[in-house]
Tab-separated table of C-alpha atoms and ligand atoms in Angstrom:
chain	number	residue	atom	x	y	z
A	119	MET	CA	-0.203	-0.187	0.069
A	120	LYS	CA	1.159	3.542	-1.142
A	121	LEU	CA	0.132	6.905	-0.378
A	122	TYR	CA	0.995	9.311	-3.042
A	123	ASP	CA	1.369	12.698	-1.274
A	124	GLY	CA	1.425	16.669	-1.932
A	125	GLY	CA	2.995	18.131	0.823
A	126	ARG	CA	1.540	21.691	1.988
A	127	ALA	CA	-1.673	21.256	-0.227
A	128	PRO	CA	-4.853	20.870	1.482
A	129	ASN	CA	-6.547	18.290	0.390
A	130	PRO	CA	-3.577	15.703	0.671
A	131	ARG	CA	-3.685	17.329	3.816
A	132	ARG	CA	-6.904	16.597	5.190
A	133	THR	CA	-5.758	12.563	4.718
A	134	ARG	CA	-2.190	13.017	6.754
A	135	ILE	CA	-4.402	14.695	9.368
A	136	PHE	CA	-7.091	11.942	9.283
A	137	LEU	CA	-4.062	9.176	9.677
A	138	ALA	CA	-2.294	10.800	12.507
A	139	GLU	CA	-5.587	10.797	14.543
A	140	LYS	CA	-6.061	7.006	13.971
A	141	ASN	CA	-2.294	6.756	14.632
A	142	ILE	CA	-2.084	4.737	10.986
A	143	GLN	CA	1.432	5.013	9.306
A	144	LEU	CA	1.459	4.317	5.771
A	145	PRO	CA	4.899	4.560	3.149
A	146	MET	CA	4.169	7.445	1.111
A	147	GLU	CA	5.695	8.843	-1.681
A	148	GLN	CA	5.760	12.852	-2.114
A	149	VAL	CA	4.354	14.469	-5.120
A	150	ASP	CA	6.292	17.899	-6.281
A	151	LEU	CA	2.808	19.786	-6.982
A	152	GLY	CA	5.728	23.096	-7.981
A	153	ALA	CA	7.826	21.031	-10.074
A	154	MET	CA	4.207	20.214	-11.790
A	155	GLN	CA	5.255	16.079	-10.840
A	156	HIS	CA	1.954	15.359	-10.681
A	157	ARG	CA	1.388	15.496	-14.660
A	158	SER	CA	3.898	13.332	-15.406
A	159	PRO	CA	3.163	10.151	-17.184
A	160	ALA	CA	3.849	7.820	-14.356
A	161	TYR	CA	1.146	9.887	-11.961
A	162	ALA	CA	-1.536	9.890	-14.525
A	163	ALA	CA	-1.050	6.713	-14.972
A	164	VAL	CA	-2.309	6.570	-11.277
A	165	ASN	CA	-4.351	9.465	-11.041
A	166	PRO	CA	-5.807	10.641	-14.331
A	167	LEU	CA	-6.971	13.626	-13.037
A	168	MET	CA	-3.545	14.321	-12.248
A	169	ARG	CA	-5.076	15.151	-8.728
A	170	VAL	CA	-3.501	14.392	-4.796
A	171	PRO	CA	-3.477	12.378	-2.618
A	172	ALA	CA	-3.712	8.874	-3.758
A	173	LEU	CA	-3.990	5.973	-2.431
A	174	VAL	CA	-2.640	2.662	-4.495
A	175	LEU	CA	-3.462	-1.047	-2.339
A	176	ASP	CA	-0.982	-3.902	-2.466
A	177	ASP	CA	-3.453	-5.109	-5.164
A	178	GLY	CA	-3.191	-2.492	-7.622
A	179	MET	CA	-5.980	-0.983	-7.054
A	180	VAL	CA	-6.361	3.248	-6.450
A	181	ILE	CA	-8.279	5.271	-4.535
A	182	THR	CA	-8.299	8.886	-4.725
A	183	GLU	CA	-10.229	11.525	-3.290
A	184	SER	CA	-8.720	12.557	-0.129
A	185	ILE	CA	-12.545	12.335	2.249
A	186	ALA	CA	-12.702	8.737	-0.231
A	187	ILE	CA	-9.500	7.181	0.918
A	188	CYS	CA	-10.361	8.289	4.806
A	189	ARG	CA	-13.776	6.573	4.716
A	190	TYR	CA	-11.585	3.580	3.539
A	191	PHE	CA	-9.535	4.048	6.867
A	192	GLU	CA	-12.710	4.274	8.966
A	193	ALA	CA	-14.246	1.230	7.745
A	194	LEU	CA	-10.923	-0.555	8.506
A	195	HIS	CA	-9.834	1.379	11.964
A	196	PRO	CA	-13.295	2.236	13.014
A	197	ASP	CA	-11.980	4.079	16.351
A	198	PRO	CA	-11.772	7.222	16.636
A	199	PRO	CA	-14.872	7.309	14.752
A	200	LEU	CA	-14.610	10.164	12.555
A	201	PHE	CA	-17.408	9.869	10.318
A	202	GLY	CA	-20.006	9.059	13.616
A	203	ARG	CA	-22.354	6.478	14.320
A	204	GLY	CA	-25.953	6.336	13.999
A	205	ALA	CA	-27.606	7.337	11.071
A	206	LEU	CA	-28.593	11.377	13.150
A	207	GLN	CA	-24.169	11.821	13.403
A	208	ILE	CA	-23.287	10.526	10.412
A	209	ALA	CA	-25.746	12.696	8.730
A	210	GLN	CA	-24.757	15.960	10.844
A	211	ILE	CA	-20.990	15.236	10.055
A	212	GLU	CA	-21.501	14.545	6.383
A	213	MET	CA	-23.524	17.684	6.051
A	214	TRP	CA	-20.806	19.836	7.809
A	215	ASN	CA	-18.183	18.469	6.009
A	216	ARG	CA	-19.924	19.305	2.910
A	217	ARG	CA	-20.241	22.192	3.638
A	218	LEU	CA	-17.072	23.636	4.815
A	219	GLU	CA	-16.117	22.168	1.556
A	220	LEU	CA	-18.493	23.812	-0.710
A	221	HIS	CA	-18.465	27.173	0.826
A	222	PHE	CA	-15.204	27.719	2.504
A	223	LEU	CA	-12.274	25.210	1.153
A	224	PHE	CA	-13.612	25.214	-2.618
A	225	PRO	CA	-13.713	28.820	-2.479
A	226	VAL	CA	-10.825	29.442	-0.413
A	227	SER	CA	-9.098	27.381	-3.142
A	228	HIS	CA	-10.755	29.515	-5.943
A	229	VAL	CA	-8.342	32.569	-4.396
A	230	PHE	CA	-5.551	30.673	-3.957
A	231	ARG	CA	-5.334	29.391	-7.553
A	232	ASN	CA	-7.038	32.465	-9.708
A	233	SER	CA	-5.129	35.017	-8.101
A	234	HIS	CA	-1.434	33.860	-6.549
A	235	PRO	CA	1.299	33.838	-8.934
A	236	ALA	CA	2.700	30.483	-8.498
A	237	MET	CA	-0.239	29.245	-9.362
A	238	LYS	CA	-0.524	30.435	-13.573
A	239	GLU	CA	0.988	27.399	-14.712
A	240	MET	CA	-1.867	25.062	-12.246
A	241	GLU	CA	-4.448	27.298	-12.848
A	242	VAL	CA	-5.216	28.159	-16.741
A	243	PRO	CA	-6.927	30.330	-17.056
A	244	GLN	CA	-6.430	32.104	-14.015
A	245	VAL	CA	-9.391	34.463	-13.906
A	246	PRO	CA	-9.010	37.003	-11.512
A	247	ALA	CA	-12.448	38.139	-10.943
A	248	TRP	CA	-13.385	34.653	-9.686
A	249	ALA	CA	-10.858	34.910	-6.925
A	250	GLU	CA	-12.645	38.288	-6.101
A	251	ALA	CA	-16.043	36.729	-6.402
A	252	ASN	CA	-15.150	34.274	-3.862
A	253	LYS	CA	-13.815	36.838	-1.301
A	254	PRO	CA	-16.977	37.635	0.170
A	255	ARG	CA	-18.817	34.342	0.001
A	256	ILE	CA	-16.245	32.833	2.552
A	257	LEU	CA	-16.998	35.567	4.618
A	258	ASP	CA	-20.490	35.138	4.972
A	259	PHE	CA	-19.756	31.316	5.132
A	260	LEU	CA	-17.967	31.790	8.445
A	261	GLU	CA	-20.348	33.758	10.413
A	262	ILE	CA	-22.626	31.276	10.156
A	263	VAL	CA	-20.130	29.047	10.855
A	264	ASN	CA	-19.247	31.484	14.360
A	265	ARG	CA	-23.078	31.187	15.540
A	266	GLU	CA	-22.694	27.388	14.964
A	267	LEU	CA	-19.285	27.267	17.368
A	268	GLU	CA	-21.241	29.660	19.544
A	269	ASN	CA	-22.259	26.689	21.659
A	270	ASN	CA	-20.084	23.928	20.343
A	271	ARG	CA	-16.930	23.111	20.731
A	272	PHE	CA	-16.253	21.397	17.933
A	273	ILE	CA	-18.410	22.314	14.788
A	274	THR	CA	-20.701	19.495	15.209
A	275	GLY	CA	-21.135	19.262	19.123
A	276	ASP	CA	-18.821	18.091	21.611
A	277	ALA	CA	-16.570	15.415	18.814
A	278	PHE	CA	-13.827	15.960	16.412
A	279	THR	CA	-14.606	14.628	13.503
A	280	ILE	CA	-13.896	14.471	9.891
A	281	ALA	CA	-15.375	17.825	9.787
A	282	ASP	CA	-12.996	19.782	11.831
A	283	ILE	CA	-10.019	18.628	10.018
A	284	THR	CA	-11.817	20.458	6.809
A	285	GLY	CA	-12.237	23.443	8.515
A	286	LEU	CA	-8.665	23.223	9.966
A	287	VAL	CA	-7.472	23.169	6.637
A	288	ALA	CA	-9.616	25.661	5.229
A	289	VAL	CA	-8.296	28.159	7.992
A	290	ASP	CA	-4.991	27.553	7.289
A	291	PHE	CA	-5.270	27.548	3.625
A	292	MET	CA	-6.481	31.219	4.066
A	293	ASN	CA	-3.042	32.304	4.691
A	294	PRO	CA	-1.332	31.760	0.691
A	295	ALA	CA	-4.438	32.974	-0.345
A	296	LYS	CA	-4.088	36.363	1.250
A	297	LEU	CA	-7.012	35.463	3.566
A	298	SER	CA	-7.635	35.912	7.653
A	299	VAL	CA	-10.851	35.509	9.589
A	300	PRO	CA	-11.827	38.183	10.903
A	301	ASP	CA	-10.998	40.054	14.604
A	302	ASP	CA	-14.895	39.561	15.408
A	303	LEU	CA	-15.597	35.977	14.540
A	304	ALA	CA	-13.940	35.147	18.071
A	305	HIS	CA	-15.863	31.624	17.950
A	306	VAL	CA	-13.898	30.651	14.550
A	307	ARG	CA	-10.598	31.499	16.123
A	308	ARG	CA	-11.328	29.529	19.317
A	309	TRP	CA	-12.311	26.498	17.487
A	310	HIS	CA	-9.179	27.295	15.202
A	311	ALA	CA	-6.821	27.513	17.988
A	312	GLU	CA	-7.538	24.139	19.471
A	313	LEU	CA	-7.770	22.252	16.276
A	314	SER	CA	-4.364	23.292	15.704
A	315	ALA	CA	-2.673	22.734	19.298
A	316	ARG	CA	-3.634	18.777	18.731
A	317	PRO	CA	-0.743	16.572	17.390
A	318	SER	CA	-2.135	15.743	14.174
A	319	ALA	CA	-2.471	19.233	13.017
A	320	ALA	CA	1.232	18.891	12.390
A	321	ALA	CA	0.954	16.049	9.588
B	614	GSH	N1	-11.396	16.884	-4.558
B	614	GSH	C1	-10.168	15.689	-4.379
B	614	GSH	C2	-9.309	16.909	-4.782
B	614	GSH	C3	-7.978	16.447	-5.197
B	614	GSH	C4	-6.866	18.329	-5.609
B	614	GSH	O1	-6.870	19.148	-6.102
B	614	GSH	N2	-5.432	18.026	-4.968
B	614	GSH	C5	-4.956	19.390	-5.454
B	614	GSH	C6	-4.350	19.256	-4.448
B	614	GSH	S1	-4.508	20.067	-2.701
B	614	GSH	C7	-4.272	19.297	-6.676
B	614	GSH	O2	-3.484	17.683	-6.939
B	614	GSH	N3	-3.754	19.607	-7.467
B	614	GSH	C8	-2.796	19.646	-8.808
B	614	GSH	C9	-3.367	20.415	-9.934
B	614	GSH	O3	-4.334	21.201	-9.195
B	614	GSH	O4	-2.857	20.589	-11.043
B	614	GSH	C10	-9.614	15.842	-3.073
B	614	GSH	O5	-10.494	15.766	-2.233
B	614	GSH	O6	-8.754	14.601	-2.642
């Protein structure tokens, strides 16, 4: 089994944090996105979408998509449960993970990819107006997250889950996108500080 990893990029990091929370160690191969290694024919043979992460199983089967890889390991190692247990909890965690992806991580990624000079080669064409259009949407969504965290330690309640991992990675990804959590969103800041202090955040 081997995990193709992508350094500081947010989606591979989601998988690494998840594995660290589960205390799972895997052989990893670094794919250097800056050197465009993920566009090489060798990596395209692993993942035709030319994105990281990708997990290759011992029989050669490939799983891509950070969350699909996490779900694979959740099924193999159910403790601690990071996708929830029971119909309601599983649905709530899925809901928040999707919300945090669609309304936070992806928009931050659009800002970074469409405005940062280092992304010129990867995001073709770069559309600066799309970067600008996403900025207010991120702030509007963070207001909702802030309200949710008013009475919750983690985004779905008392337990740390995959949704918190997506949130942590998205807040950290604001930095290279030249964005930041506004000072008045105190609950988001408190949440981010607690998530950052977990040992898995270093993954
Ligand atoms: N939905 C995929 C997204 C994978 C993805 O876009 N990965 C980025 C790094 S965070 C990548 O490989 N980018 C390379 C490129 O855009 O050319 C997942 O969750 O794994």
